[in-house]
Tab-separated table of C-alpha atoms and ligand atoms in Angstrom:
chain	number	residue	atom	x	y	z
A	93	UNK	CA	0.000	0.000	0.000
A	94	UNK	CA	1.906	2.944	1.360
A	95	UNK	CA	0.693	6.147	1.069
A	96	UNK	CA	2.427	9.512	0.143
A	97	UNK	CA	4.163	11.406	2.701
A	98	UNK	CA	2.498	14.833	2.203
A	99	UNK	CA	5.082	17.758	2.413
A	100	UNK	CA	5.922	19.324	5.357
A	101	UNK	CA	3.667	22.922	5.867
A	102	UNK	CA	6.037	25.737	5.627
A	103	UNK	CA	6.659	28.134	8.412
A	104	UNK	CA	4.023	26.325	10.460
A	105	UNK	CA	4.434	27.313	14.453
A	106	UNK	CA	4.856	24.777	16.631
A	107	UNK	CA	1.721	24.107	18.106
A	108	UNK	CA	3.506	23.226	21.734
A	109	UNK	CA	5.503	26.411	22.002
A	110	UNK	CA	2.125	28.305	20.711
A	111	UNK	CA	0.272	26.342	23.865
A	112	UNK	CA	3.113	27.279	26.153
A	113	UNK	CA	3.319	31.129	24.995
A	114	UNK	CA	-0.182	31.281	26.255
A	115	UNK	CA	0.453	29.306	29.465
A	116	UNK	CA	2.987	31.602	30.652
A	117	UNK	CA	0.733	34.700	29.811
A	118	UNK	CA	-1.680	33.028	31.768
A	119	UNK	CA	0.707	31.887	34.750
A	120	UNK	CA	2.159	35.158	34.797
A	121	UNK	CA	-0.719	36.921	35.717
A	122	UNK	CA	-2.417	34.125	38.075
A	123	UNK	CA	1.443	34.610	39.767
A	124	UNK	CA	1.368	30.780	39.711
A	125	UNK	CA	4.829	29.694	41.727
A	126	UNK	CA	7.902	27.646	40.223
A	127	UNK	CA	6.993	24.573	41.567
A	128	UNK	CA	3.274	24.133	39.857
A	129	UNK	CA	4.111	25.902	36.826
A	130	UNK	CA	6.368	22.853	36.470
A	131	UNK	CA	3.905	20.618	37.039
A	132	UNK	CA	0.893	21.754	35.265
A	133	UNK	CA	3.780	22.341	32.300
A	134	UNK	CA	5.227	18.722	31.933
A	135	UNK	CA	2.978	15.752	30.541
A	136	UNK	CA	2.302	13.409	32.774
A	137	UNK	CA	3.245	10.035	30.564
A	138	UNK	CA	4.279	9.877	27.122
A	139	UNK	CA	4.428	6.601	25.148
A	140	UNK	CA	5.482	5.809	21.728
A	141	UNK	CA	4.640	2.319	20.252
A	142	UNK	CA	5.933	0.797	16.810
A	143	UNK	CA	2.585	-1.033	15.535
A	144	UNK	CA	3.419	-3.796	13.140
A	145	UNK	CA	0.165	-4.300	11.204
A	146	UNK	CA	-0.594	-6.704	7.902
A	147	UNK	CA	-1.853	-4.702	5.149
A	148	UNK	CA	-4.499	-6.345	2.491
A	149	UNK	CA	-1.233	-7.042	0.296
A	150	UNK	CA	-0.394	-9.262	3.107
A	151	UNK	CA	2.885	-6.961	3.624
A	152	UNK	CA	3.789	-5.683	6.986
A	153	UNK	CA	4.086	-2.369	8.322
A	154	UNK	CA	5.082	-0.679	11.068
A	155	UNK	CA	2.937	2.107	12.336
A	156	UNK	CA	3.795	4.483	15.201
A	157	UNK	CA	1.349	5.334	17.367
A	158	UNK	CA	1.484	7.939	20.417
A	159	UNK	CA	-0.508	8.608	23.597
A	160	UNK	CA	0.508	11.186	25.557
A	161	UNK	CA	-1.369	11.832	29.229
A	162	UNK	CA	-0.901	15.523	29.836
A	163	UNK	CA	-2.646	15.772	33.228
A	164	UNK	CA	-4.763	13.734	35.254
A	165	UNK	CA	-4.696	16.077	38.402
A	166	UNK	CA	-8.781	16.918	37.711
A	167	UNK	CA	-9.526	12.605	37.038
A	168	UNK	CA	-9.112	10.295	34.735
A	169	UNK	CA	-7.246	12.343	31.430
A	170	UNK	CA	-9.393	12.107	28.548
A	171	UNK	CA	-9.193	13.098	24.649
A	172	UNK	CA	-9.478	11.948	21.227
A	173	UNK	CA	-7.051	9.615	18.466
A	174	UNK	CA	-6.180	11.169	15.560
A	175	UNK	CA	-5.064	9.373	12.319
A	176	UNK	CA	-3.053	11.611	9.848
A	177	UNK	CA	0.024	11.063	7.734
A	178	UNK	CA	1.242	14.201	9.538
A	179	UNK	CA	0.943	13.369	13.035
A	180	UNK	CA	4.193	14.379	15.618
A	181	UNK	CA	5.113	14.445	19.246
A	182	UNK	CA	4.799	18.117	19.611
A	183	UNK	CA	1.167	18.063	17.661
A	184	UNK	CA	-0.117	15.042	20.307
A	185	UNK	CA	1.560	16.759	23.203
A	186	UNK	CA	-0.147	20.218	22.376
A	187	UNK	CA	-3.156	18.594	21.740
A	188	UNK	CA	-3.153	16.770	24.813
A	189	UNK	CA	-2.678	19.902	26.879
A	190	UNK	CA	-5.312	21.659	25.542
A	191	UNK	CA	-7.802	18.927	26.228
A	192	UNK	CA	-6.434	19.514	30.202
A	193	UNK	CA	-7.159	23.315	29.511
A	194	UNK	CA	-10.941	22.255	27.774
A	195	UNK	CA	-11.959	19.690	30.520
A	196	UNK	CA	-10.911	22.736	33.019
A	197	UNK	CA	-12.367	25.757	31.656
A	198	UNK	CA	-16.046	24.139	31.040
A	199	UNK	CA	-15.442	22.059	34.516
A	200	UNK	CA	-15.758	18.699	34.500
A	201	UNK	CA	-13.494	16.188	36.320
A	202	UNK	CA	-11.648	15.234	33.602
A	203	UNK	CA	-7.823	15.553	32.921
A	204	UNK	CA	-6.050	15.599	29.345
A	205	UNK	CA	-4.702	13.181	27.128
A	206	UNK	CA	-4.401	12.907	23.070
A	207	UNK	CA	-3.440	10.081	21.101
A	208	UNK	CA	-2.425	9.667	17.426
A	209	UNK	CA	-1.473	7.103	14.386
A	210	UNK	CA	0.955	8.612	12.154
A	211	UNK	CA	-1.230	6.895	8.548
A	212	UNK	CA	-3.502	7.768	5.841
A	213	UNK	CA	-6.533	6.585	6.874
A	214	UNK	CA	-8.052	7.613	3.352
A	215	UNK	CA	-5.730	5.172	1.573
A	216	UNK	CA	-6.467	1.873	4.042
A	217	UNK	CA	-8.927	-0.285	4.271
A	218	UNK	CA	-11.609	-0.814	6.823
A	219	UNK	CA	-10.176	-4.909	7.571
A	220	UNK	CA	-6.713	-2.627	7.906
A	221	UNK	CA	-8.190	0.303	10.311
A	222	UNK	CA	-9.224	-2.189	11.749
A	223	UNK	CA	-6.125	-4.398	12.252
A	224	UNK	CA	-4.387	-1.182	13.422
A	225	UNK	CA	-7.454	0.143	15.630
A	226	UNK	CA	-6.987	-3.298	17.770
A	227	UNK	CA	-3.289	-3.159	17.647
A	228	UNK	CA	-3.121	0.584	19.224
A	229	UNK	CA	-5.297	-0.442	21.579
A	230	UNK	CA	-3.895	-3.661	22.471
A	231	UNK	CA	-0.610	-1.945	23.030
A	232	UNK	CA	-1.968	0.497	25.724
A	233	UNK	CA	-4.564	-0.866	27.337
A	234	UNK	CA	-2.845	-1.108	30.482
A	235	UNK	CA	-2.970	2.461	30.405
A	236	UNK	CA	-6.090	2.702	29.073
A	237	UNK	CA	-9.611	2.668	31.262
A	238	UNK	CA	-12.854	4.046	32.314
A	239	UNK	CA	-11.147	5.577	35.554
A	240	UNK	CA	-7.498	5.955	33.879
A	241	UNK	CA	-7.590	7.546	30.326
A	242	UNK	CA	-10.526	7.564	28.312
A	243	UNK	CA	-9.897	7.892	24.577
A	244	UNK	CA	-12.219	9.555	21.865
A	245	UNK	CA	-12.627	10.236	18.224
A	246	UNK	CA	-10.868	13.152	16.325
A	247	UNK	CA	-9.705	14.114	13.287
A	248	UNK	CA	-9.751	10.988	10.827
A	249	UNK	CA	-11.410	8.078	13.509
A	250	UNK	CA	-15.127	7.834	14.192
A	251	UNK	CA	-17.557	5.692	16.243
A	252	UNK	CA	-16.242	2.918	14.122
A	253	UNK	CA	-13.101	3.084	15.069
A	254	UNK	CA	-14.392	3.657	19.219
A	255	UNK	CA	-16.150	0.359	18.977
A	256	UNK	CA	-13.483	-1.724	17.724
A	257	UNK	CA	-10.929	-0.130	20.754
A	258	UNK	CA	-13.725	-0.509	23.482
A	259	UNK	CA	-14.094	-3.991	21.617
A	260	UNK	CA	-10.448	-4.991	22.082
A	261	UNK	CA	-10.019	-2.986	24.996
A	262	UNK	CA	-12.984	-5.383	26.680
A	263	UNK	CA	-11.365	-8.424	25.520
A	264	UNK	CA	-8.061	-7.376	27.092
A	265	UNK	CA	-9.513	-7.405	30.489
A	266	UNK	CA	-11.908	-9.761	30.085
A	267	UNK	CA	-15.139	-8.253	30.237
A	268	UNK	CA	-17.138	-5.704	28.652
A	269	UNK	CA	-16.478	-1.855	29.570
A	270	UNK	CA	-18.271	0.460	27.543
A	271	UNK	CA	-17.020	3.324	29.972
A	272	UNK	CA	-13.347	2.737	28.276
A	273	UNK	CA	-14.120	4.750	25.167
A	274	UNK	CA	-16.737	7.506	24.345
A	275	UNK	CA	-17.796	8.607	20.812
A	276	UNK	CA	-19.461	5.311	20.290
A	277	UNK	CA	-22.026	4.149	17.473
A	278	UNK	CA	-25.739	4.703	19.537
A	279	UNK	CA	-26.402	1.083	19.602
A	280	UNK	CA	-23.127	0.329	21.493
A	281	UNK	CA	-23.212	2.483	24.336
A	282	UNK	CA	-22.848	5.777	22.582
A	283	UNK	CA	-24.857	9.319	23.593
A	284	UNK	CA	-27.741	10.756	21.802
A	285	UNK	CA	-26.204	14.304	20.682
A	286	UNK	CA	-22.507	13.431	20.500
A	287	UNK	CA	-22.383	13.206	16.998
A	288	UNK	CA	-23.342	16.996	16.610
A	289	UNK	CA	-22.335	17.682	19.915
A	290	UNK	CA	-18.939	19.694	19.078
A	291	UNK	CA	-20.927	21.445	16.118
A	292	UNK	CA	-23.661	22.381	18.847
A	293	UNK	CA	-20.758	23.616	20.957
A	294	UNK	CA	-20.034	26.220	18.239
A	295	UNK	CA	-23.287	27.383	17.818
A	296	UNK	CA	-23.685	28.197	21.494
A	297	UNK	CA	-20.310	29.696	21.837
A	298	UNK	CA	-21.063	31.806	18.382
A	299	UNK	CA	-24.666	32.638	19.746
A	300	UNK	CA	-23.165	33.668	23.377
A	301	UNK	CA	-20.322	36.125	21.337
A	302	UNK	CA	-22.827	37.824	19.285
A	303	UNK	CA	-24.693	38.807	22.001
A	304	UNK	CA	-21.921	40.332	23.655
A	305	UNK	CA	-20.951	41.805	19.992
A	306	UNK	CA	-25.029	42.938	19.559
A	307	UNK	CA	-24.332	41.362	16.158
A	308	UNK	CA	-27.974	40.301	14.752
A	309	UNK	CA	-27.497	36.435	14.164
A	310	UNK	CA	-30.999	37.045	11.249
A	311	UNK	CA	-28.130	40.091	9.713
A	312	UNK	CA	-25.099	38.106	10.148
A	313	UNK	CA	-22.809	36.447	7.670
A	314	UNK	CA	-20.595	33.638	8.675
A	315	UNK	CA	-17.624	31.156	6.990
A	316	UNK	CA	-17.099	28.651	7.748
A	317	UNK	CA	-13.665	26.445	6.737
A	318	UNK	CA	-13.986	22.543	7.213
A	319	UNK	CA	-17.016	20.704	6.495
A	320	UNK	CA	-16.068	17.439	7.919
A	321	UNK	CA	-17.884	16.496	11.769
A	322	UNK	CA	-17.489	20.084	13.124
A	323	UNK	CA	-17.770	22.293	10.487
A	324	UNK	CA	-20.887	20.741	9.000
A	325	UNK	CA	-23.026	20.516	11.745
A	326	UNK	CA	-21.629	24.216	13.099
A	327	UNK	CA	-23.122	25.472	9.623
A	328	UNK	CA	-26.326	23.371	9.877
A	329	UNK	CA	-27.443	24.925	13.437
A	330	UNK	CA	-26.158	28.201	12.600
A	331	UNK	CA	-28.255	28.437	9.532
A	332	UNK	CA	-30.743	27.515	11.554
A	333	UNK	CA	-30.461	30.165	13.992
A	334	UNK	CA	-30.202	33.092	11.286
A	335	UNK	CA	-26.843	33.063	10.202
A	336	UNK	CA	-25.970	33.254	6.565
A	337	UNK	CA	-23.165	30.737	5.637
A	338	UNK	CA	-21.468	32.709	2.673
A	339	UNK	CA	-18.444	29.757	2.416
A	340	UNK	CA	-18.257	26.806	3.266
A	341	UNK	CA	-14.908	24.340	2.688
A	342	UNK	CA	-13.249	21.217	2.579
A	343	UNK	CA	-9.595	19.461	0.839
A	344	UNK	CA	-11.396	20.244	-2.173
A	345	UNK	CA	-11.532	24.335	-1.777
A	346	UNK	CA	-14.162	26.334	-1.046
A	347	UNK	CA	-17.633	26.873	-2.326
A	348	UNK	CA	-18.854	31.016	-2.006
A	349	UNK	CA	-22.199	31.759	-2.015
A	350	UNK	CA	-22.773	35.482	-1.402
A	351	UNK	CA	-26.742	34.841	-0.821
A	352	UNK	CA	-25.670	31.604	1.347
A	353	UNK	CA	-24.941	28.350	0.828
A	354	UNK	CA	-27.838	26.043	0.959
A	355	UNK	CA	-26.272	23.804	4.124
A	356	UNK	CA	-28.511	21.146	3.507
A	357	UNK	CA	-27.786	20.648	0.105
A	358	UNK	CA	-24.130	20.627	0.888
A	359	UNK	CA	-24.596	17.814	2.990
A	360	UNK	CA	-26.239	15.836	0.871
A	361	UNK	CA	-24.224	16.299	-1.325
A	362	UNK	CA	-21.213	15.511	0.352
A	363	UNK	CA	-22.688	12.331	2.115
A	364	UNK	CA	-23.414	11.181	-1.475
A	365	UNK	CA	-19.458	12.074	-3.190
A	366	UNK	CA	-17.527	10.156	-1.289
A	367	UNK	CA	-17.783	12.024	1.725
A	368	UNK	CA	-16.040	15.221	0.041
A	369	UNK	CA	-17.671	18.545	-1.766
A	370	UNK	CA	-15.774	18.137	-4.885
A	371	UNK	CA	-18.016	19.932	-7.411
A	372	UNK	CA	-20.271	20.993	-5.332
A	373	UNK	CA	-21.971	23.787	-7.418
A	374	UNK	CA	-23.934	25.698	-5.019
A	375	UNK	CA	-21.584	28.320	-4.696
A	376	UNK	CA	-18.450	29.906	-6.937
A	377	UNK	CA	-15.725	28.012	-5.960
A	378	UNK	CA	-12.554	30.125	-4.260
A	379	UNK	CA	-9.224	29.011	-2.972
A	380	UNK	CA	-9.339	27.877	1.012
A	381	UNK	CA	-7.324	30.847	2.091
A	382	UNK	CA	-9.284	33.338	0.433
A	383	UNK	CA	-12.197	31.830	2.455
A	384	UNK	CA	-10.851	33.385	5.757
A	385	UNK	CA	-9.891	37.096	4.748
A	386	UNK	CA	-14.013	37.127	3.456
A	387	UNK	CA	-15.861	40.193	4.364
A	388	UNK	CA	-18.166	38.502	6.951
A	389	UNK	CA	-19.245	39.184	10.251
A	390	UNK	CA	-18.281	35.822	11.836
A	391	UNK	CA	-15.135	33.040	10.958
A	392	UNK	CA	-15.223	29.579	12.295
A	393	UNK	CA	-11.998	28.002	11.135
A	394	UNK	CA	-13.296	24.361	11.671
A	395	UNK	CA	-10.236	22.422	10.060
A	396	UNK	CA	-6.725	22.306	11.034
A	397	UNK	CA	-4.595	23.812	13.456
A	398	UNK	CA	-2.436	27.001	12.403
A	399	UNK	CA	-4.371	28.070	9.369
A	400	UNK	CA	-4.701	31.843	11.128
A	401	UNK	CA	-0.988	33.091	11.357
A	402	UNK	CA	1.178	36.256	11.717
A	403	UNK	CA	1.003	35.813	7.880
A	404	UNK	CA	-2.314	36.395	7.155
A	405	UNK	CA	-3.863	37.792	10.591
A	406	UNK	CA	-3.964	41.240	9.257
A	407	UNK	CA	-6.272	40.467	6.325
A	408	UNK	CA	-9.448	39.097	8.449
A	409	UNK	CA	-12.220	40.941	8.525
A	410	UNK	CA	-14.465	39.440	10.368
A	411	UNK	CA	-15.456	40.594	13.611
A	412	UNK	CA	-16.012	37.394	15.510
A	413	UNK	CA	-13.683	34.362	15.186
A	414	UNK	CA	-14.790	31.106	16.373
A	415	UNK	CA	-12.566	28.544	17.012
A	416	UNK	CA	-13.856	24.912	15.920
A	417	UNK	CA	-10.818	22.931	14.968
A	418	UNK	CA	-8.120	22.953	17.867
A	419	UNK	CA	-5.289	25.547	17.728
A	420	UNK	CA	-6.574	27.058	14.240
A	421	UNK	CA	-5.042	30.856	15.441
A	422	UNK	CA	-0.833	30.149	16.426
A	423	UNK	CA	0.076	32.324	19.535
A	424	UNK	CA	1.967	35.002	16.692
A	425	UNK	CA	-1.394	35.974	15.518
A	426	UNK	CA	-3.068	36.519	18.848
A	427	UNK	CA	-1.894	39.993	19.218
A	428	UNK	CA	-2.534	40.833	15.608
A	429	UNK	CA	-6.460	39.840	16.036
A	430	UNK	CA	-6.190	41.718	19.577
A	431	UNK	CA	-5.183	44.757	17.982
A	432	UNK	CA	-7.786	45.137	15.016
A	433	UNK	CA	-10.283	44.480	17.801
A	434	UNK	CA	-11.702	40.642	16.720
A	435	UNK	CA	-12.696	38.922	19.566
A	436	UNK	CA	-11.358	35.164	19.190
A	437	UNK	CA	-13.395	32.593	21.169
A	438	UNK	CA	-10.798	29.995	21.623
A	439	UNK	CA	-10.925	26.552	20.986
A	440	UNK	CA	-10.465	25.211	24.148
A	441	UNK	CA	-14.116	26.969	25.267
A	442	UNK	CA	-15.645	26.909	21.764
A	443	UNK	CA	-15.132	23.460	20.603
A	444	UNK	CA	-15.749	22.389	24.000
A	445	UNK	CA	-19.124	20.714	23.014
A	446	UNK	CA	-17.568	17.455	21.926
A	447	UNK	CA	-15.674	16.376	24.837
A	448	UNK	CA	-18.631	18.004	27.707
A	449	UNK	CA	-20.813	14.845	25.508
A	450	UNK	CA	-18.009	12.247	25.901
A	451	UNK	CA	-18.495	13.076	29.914
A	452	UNK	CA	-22.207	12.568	29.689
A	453	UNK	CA	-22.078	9.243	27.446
A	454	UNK	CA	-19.124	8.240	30.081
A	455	UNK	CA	-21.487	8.750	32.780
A	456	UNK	CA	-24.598	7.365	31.205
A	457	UNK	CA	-22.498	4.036	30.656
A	458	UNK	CA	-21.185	4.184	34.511
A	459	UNK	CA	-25.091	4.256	34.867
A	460	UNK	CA	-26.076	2.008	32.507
A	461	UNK	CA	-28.832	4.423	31.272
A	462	UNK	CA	-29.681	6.553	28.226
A	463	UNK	CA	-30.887	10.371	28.367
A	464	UNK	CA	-32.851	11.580	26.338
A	465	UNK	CA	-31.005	14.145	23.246
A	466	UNK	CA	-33.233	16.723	25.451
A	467	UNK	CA	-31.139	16.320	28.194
A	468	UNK	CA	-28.184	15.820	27.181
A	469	UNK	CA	-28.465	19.258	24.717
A	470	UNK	CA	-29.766	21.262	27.609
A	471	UNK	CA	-26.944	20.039	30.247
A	472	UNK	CA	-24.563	20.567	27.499
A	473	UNK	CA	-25.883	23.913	26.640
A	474	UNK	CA	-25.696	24.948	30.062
A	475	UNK	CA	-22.501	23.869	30.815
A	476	UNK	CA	-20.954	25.914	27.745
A	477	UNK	CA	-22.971	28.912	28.558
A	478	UNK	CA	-21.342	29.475	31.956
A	479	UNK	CA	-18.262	28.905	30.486
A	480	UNK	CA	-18.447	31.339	27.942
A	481	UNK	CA	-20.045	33.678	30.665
A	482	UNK	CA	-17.396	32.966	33.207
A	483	UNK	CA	-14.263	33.825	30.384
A	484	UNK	CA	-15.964	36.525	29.804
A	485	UNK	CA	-15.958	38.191	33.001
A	486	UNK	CA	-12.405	36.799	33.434
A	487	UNK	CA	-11.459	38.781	30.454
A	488	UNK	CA	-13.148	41.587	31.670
A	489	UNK	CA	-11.010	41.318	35.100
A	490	UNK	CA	-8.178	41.281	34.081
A	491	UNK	CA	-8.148	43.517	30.897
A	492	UNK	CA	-7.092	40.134	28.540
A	493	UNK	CA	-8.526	38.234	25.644
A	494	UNK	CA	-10.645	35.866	25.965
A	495	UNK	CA	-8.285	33.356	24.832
A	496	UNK	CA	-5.760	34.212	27.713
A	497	UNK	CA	-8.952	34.465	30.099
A	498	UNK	CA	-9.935	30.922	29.401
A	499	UNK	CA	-6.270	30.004	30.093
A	500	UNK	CA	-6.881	32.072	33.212
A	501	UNK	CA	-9.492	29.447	34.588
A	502	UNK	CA	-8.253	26.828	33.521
A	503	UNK	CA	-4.807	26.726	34.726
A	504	UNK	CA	-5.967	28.519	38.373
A	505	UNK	CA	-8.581	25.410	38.639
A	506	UNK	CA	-6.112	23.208	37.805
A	507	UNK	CA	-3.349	25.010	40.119
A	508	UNK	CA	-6.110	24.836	43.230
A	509	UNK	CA	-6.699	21.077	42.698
A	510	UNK	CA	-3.152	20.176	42.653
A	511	UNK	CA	-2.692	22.358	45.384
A	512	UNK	CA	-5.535	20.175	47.554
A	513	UNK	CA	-3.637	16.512	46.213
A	514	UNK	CA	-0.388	17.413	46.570
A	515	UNK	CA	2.320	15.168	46.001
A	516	UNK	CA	5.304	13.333	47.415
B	622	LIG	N1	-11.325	15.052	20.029
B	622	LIG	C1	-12.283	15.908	20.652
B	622	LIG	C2	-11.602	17.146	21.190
B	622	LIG	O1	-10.539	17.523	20.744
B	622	LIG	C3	-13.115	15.177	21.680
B	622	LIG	C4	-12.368	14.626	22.851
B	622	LIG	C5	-13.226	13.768	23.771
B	622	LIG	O2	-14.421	13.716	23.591
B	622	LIG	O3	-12.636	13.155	24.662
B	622	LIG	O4	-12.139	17.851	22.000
């Protein structure tokens, strides 16, 4: 099989010095001594395995895989495996920080972890996802568990993929635990609402800025890059509360539609091409950059991380930036955004709907009971609101963005907790 080793991105920031930056910001003005700042800095584990799987050709290769536990001071650590061709130690141990920073800003006991294959799942196979799903999880599942680290799906695994690890995970220690994994299919232990719940997330968190903003969601124009779990059902439910989604995107480019793009359409569309918008013709197509420097009133980068950079900071004009995907702005463009006035809600708050799901399908399978999508919207709802609310006031506080306000909580929750534990 092999697959082609994309080329590296140019001048890309790395994403753990762009996590740091803001930590110290953060720790600075919190006053946080030596001695936790060390702590809450340093992952807690970090594991590499070599993953030897058979392909279909009946060849062998060797994946690597990575978990890396950031925290676990708040409980068990939790986050997502990601499968990309471009996955790296300082992406996973970024990523795994932030979900520390998420689980602590919307509060819920949860520390942070992130785990990643370094293949192409577009090019494989679903006997050979599968072969490497059970080999990942095979490797780790003594560190893996409902009250140890909890994995999840992110960018290129799906429920799919979380049944076959809480499959092989169960079979590891001889019975079935449901409560290993979260981001299941329904019929396997998953939550109503977690499929849309990261999507939801964005809506609230876009909904809760606006107000602030007194931007008119019915007179508002949004774009929206990334149409894949996130960005799709972001642009469903904000079309649905008013918005106007002018652009829409995906690998393919982006589709510009200055009277809005008809969201359903797009997603019917997509579901029926392969899963991609590839001449999709309900809007003029433009190239994915251009997408962010539109003339709109709100930008939810809903793709990768560092896509809004020192580079091109300067040329964004919307008022309102969203963050879906995690660490779409690098720490170089903060101040840029700060100084043309563009309140960025950061990811760790705003795509904080995904994970605050995961909790409630966790608990629901420590229950053994199902809520209804009711309540597990208006919990989740709830739970985002106050953290938007209680950034907000942070920010206000202390005279900082909202992105180093979020930091703010986080890190002095964390901080207090450690504080209570203590150590040797
Ligand atoms: N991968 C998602 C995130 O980055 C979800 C993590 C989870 O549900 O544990 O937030």
């Amino acid at each position: 099989m092999g697959y082609i080793e994309p080329a590296p991105i140019k001048d890309k920031e790395n994403p753990f010095e762009s996590m740091m930056s803001r930590f110290n910001i953060a720790a600075e003005i919190l006053g946080l001594d030596d001695q936790t700042y060390n702590v809450l800095k340093s992952p807690v584990k970090q594991i590499i395995v070599n993953l030897p799987v058979t392909l279909d050709s009946g060849r062998v290769e060797v994946f690597e895989g990575h978990r890396i536990i950031h925290s676990n001071i708040l409980g068990p650590s939790k986050g997502g495996i990601r499968y990309d061709p471009n996955v790296n130690i300082d992406e996973i141990k970024a990523l795994a920080a932030w979900m520390t920073w998420k689980c602590a800003v919307i509060d819920i006991p949860f520390g942070g972890a992130k785990g990643g294959i370094k293949c192409n799942p577009r090019e494989m196979s679903q006997g050979e996802l599968e072969r490497l799903t059970r080999a990942y999880t095979q490797a780790l599942h003594s560190v893996l568990g409902p009250d140890s680290d909890i994995p999840a799906p992110d960018m290129g695994t799906g429920q799919q993929e979380m049944a076959w690890v809480m499959d092989e995970y169960s079979r590891a220690v001889g019975m079935t635990v449901n409560a290993a994994v979260t981001g299941k299919p329904l019929v396997l232990g998953g939550s109503l609402g977690r499929a849309e719940a990261t999507g939801r997330g964005v809506m609230i968190s876009t909904l809760s800025a606006m107000e602030k903003l007194r931007i008119n969601p019915f007179q508002a124009r949004c774009a929206i890059q990334g149409f894949g779990n996130v960005g799709s059902w972001a642009s469903e439910l904000l079309e649905e509360r008013g918005l106007t989604i002018c652009a829409i995107s995906d690998i393919s480019g982006a589709y510009y539609n200055d009277k809005g793009v008809d969201i359903k359409k797009a997603i019917e569309y997509r579901n029926g091409n392969k899963g991609t918008l590839e001449g999709f013709n309900g809007g003029e197509r433009i190239e994915n950059d251009e997408l962010l420097l539109l003339d709109v009133d709100v930008l939810v980068p809903a793709a990768l991380e560092d896509v809004i950079t020192k580079k091109n900071a300067d040329g964004i004009k919307a008022k309102l930036i969203v963050e879906g995907a995690n660490g779409p702005t690098s720490a170089k463009a903060d101040n840029i955004l700060v100084d043309k006035g563009i309140m960025a809600v950061p990811d760790i708050l705003a795509n904080a709907g995904g994970v605050t799901v995961s909790y409630f399908e966790w608990i629901q399978n420590r229950l053994g009971y199902k809520w209804t999508s009711e309540r597990v919207n208006r919990r989740s709802d709830r739970i985002l609101k106050d953290a938007f609310n209680n950034v907000y006031n942070t920010a206000i506080l202390h005279n900082v963005s909202l992105r180093i306000a979020a930091y703010i909580v986080a890190i002095d929750k964390v901080a207090k907790i450690y504080k209570f534990r203590g150590g040797y």
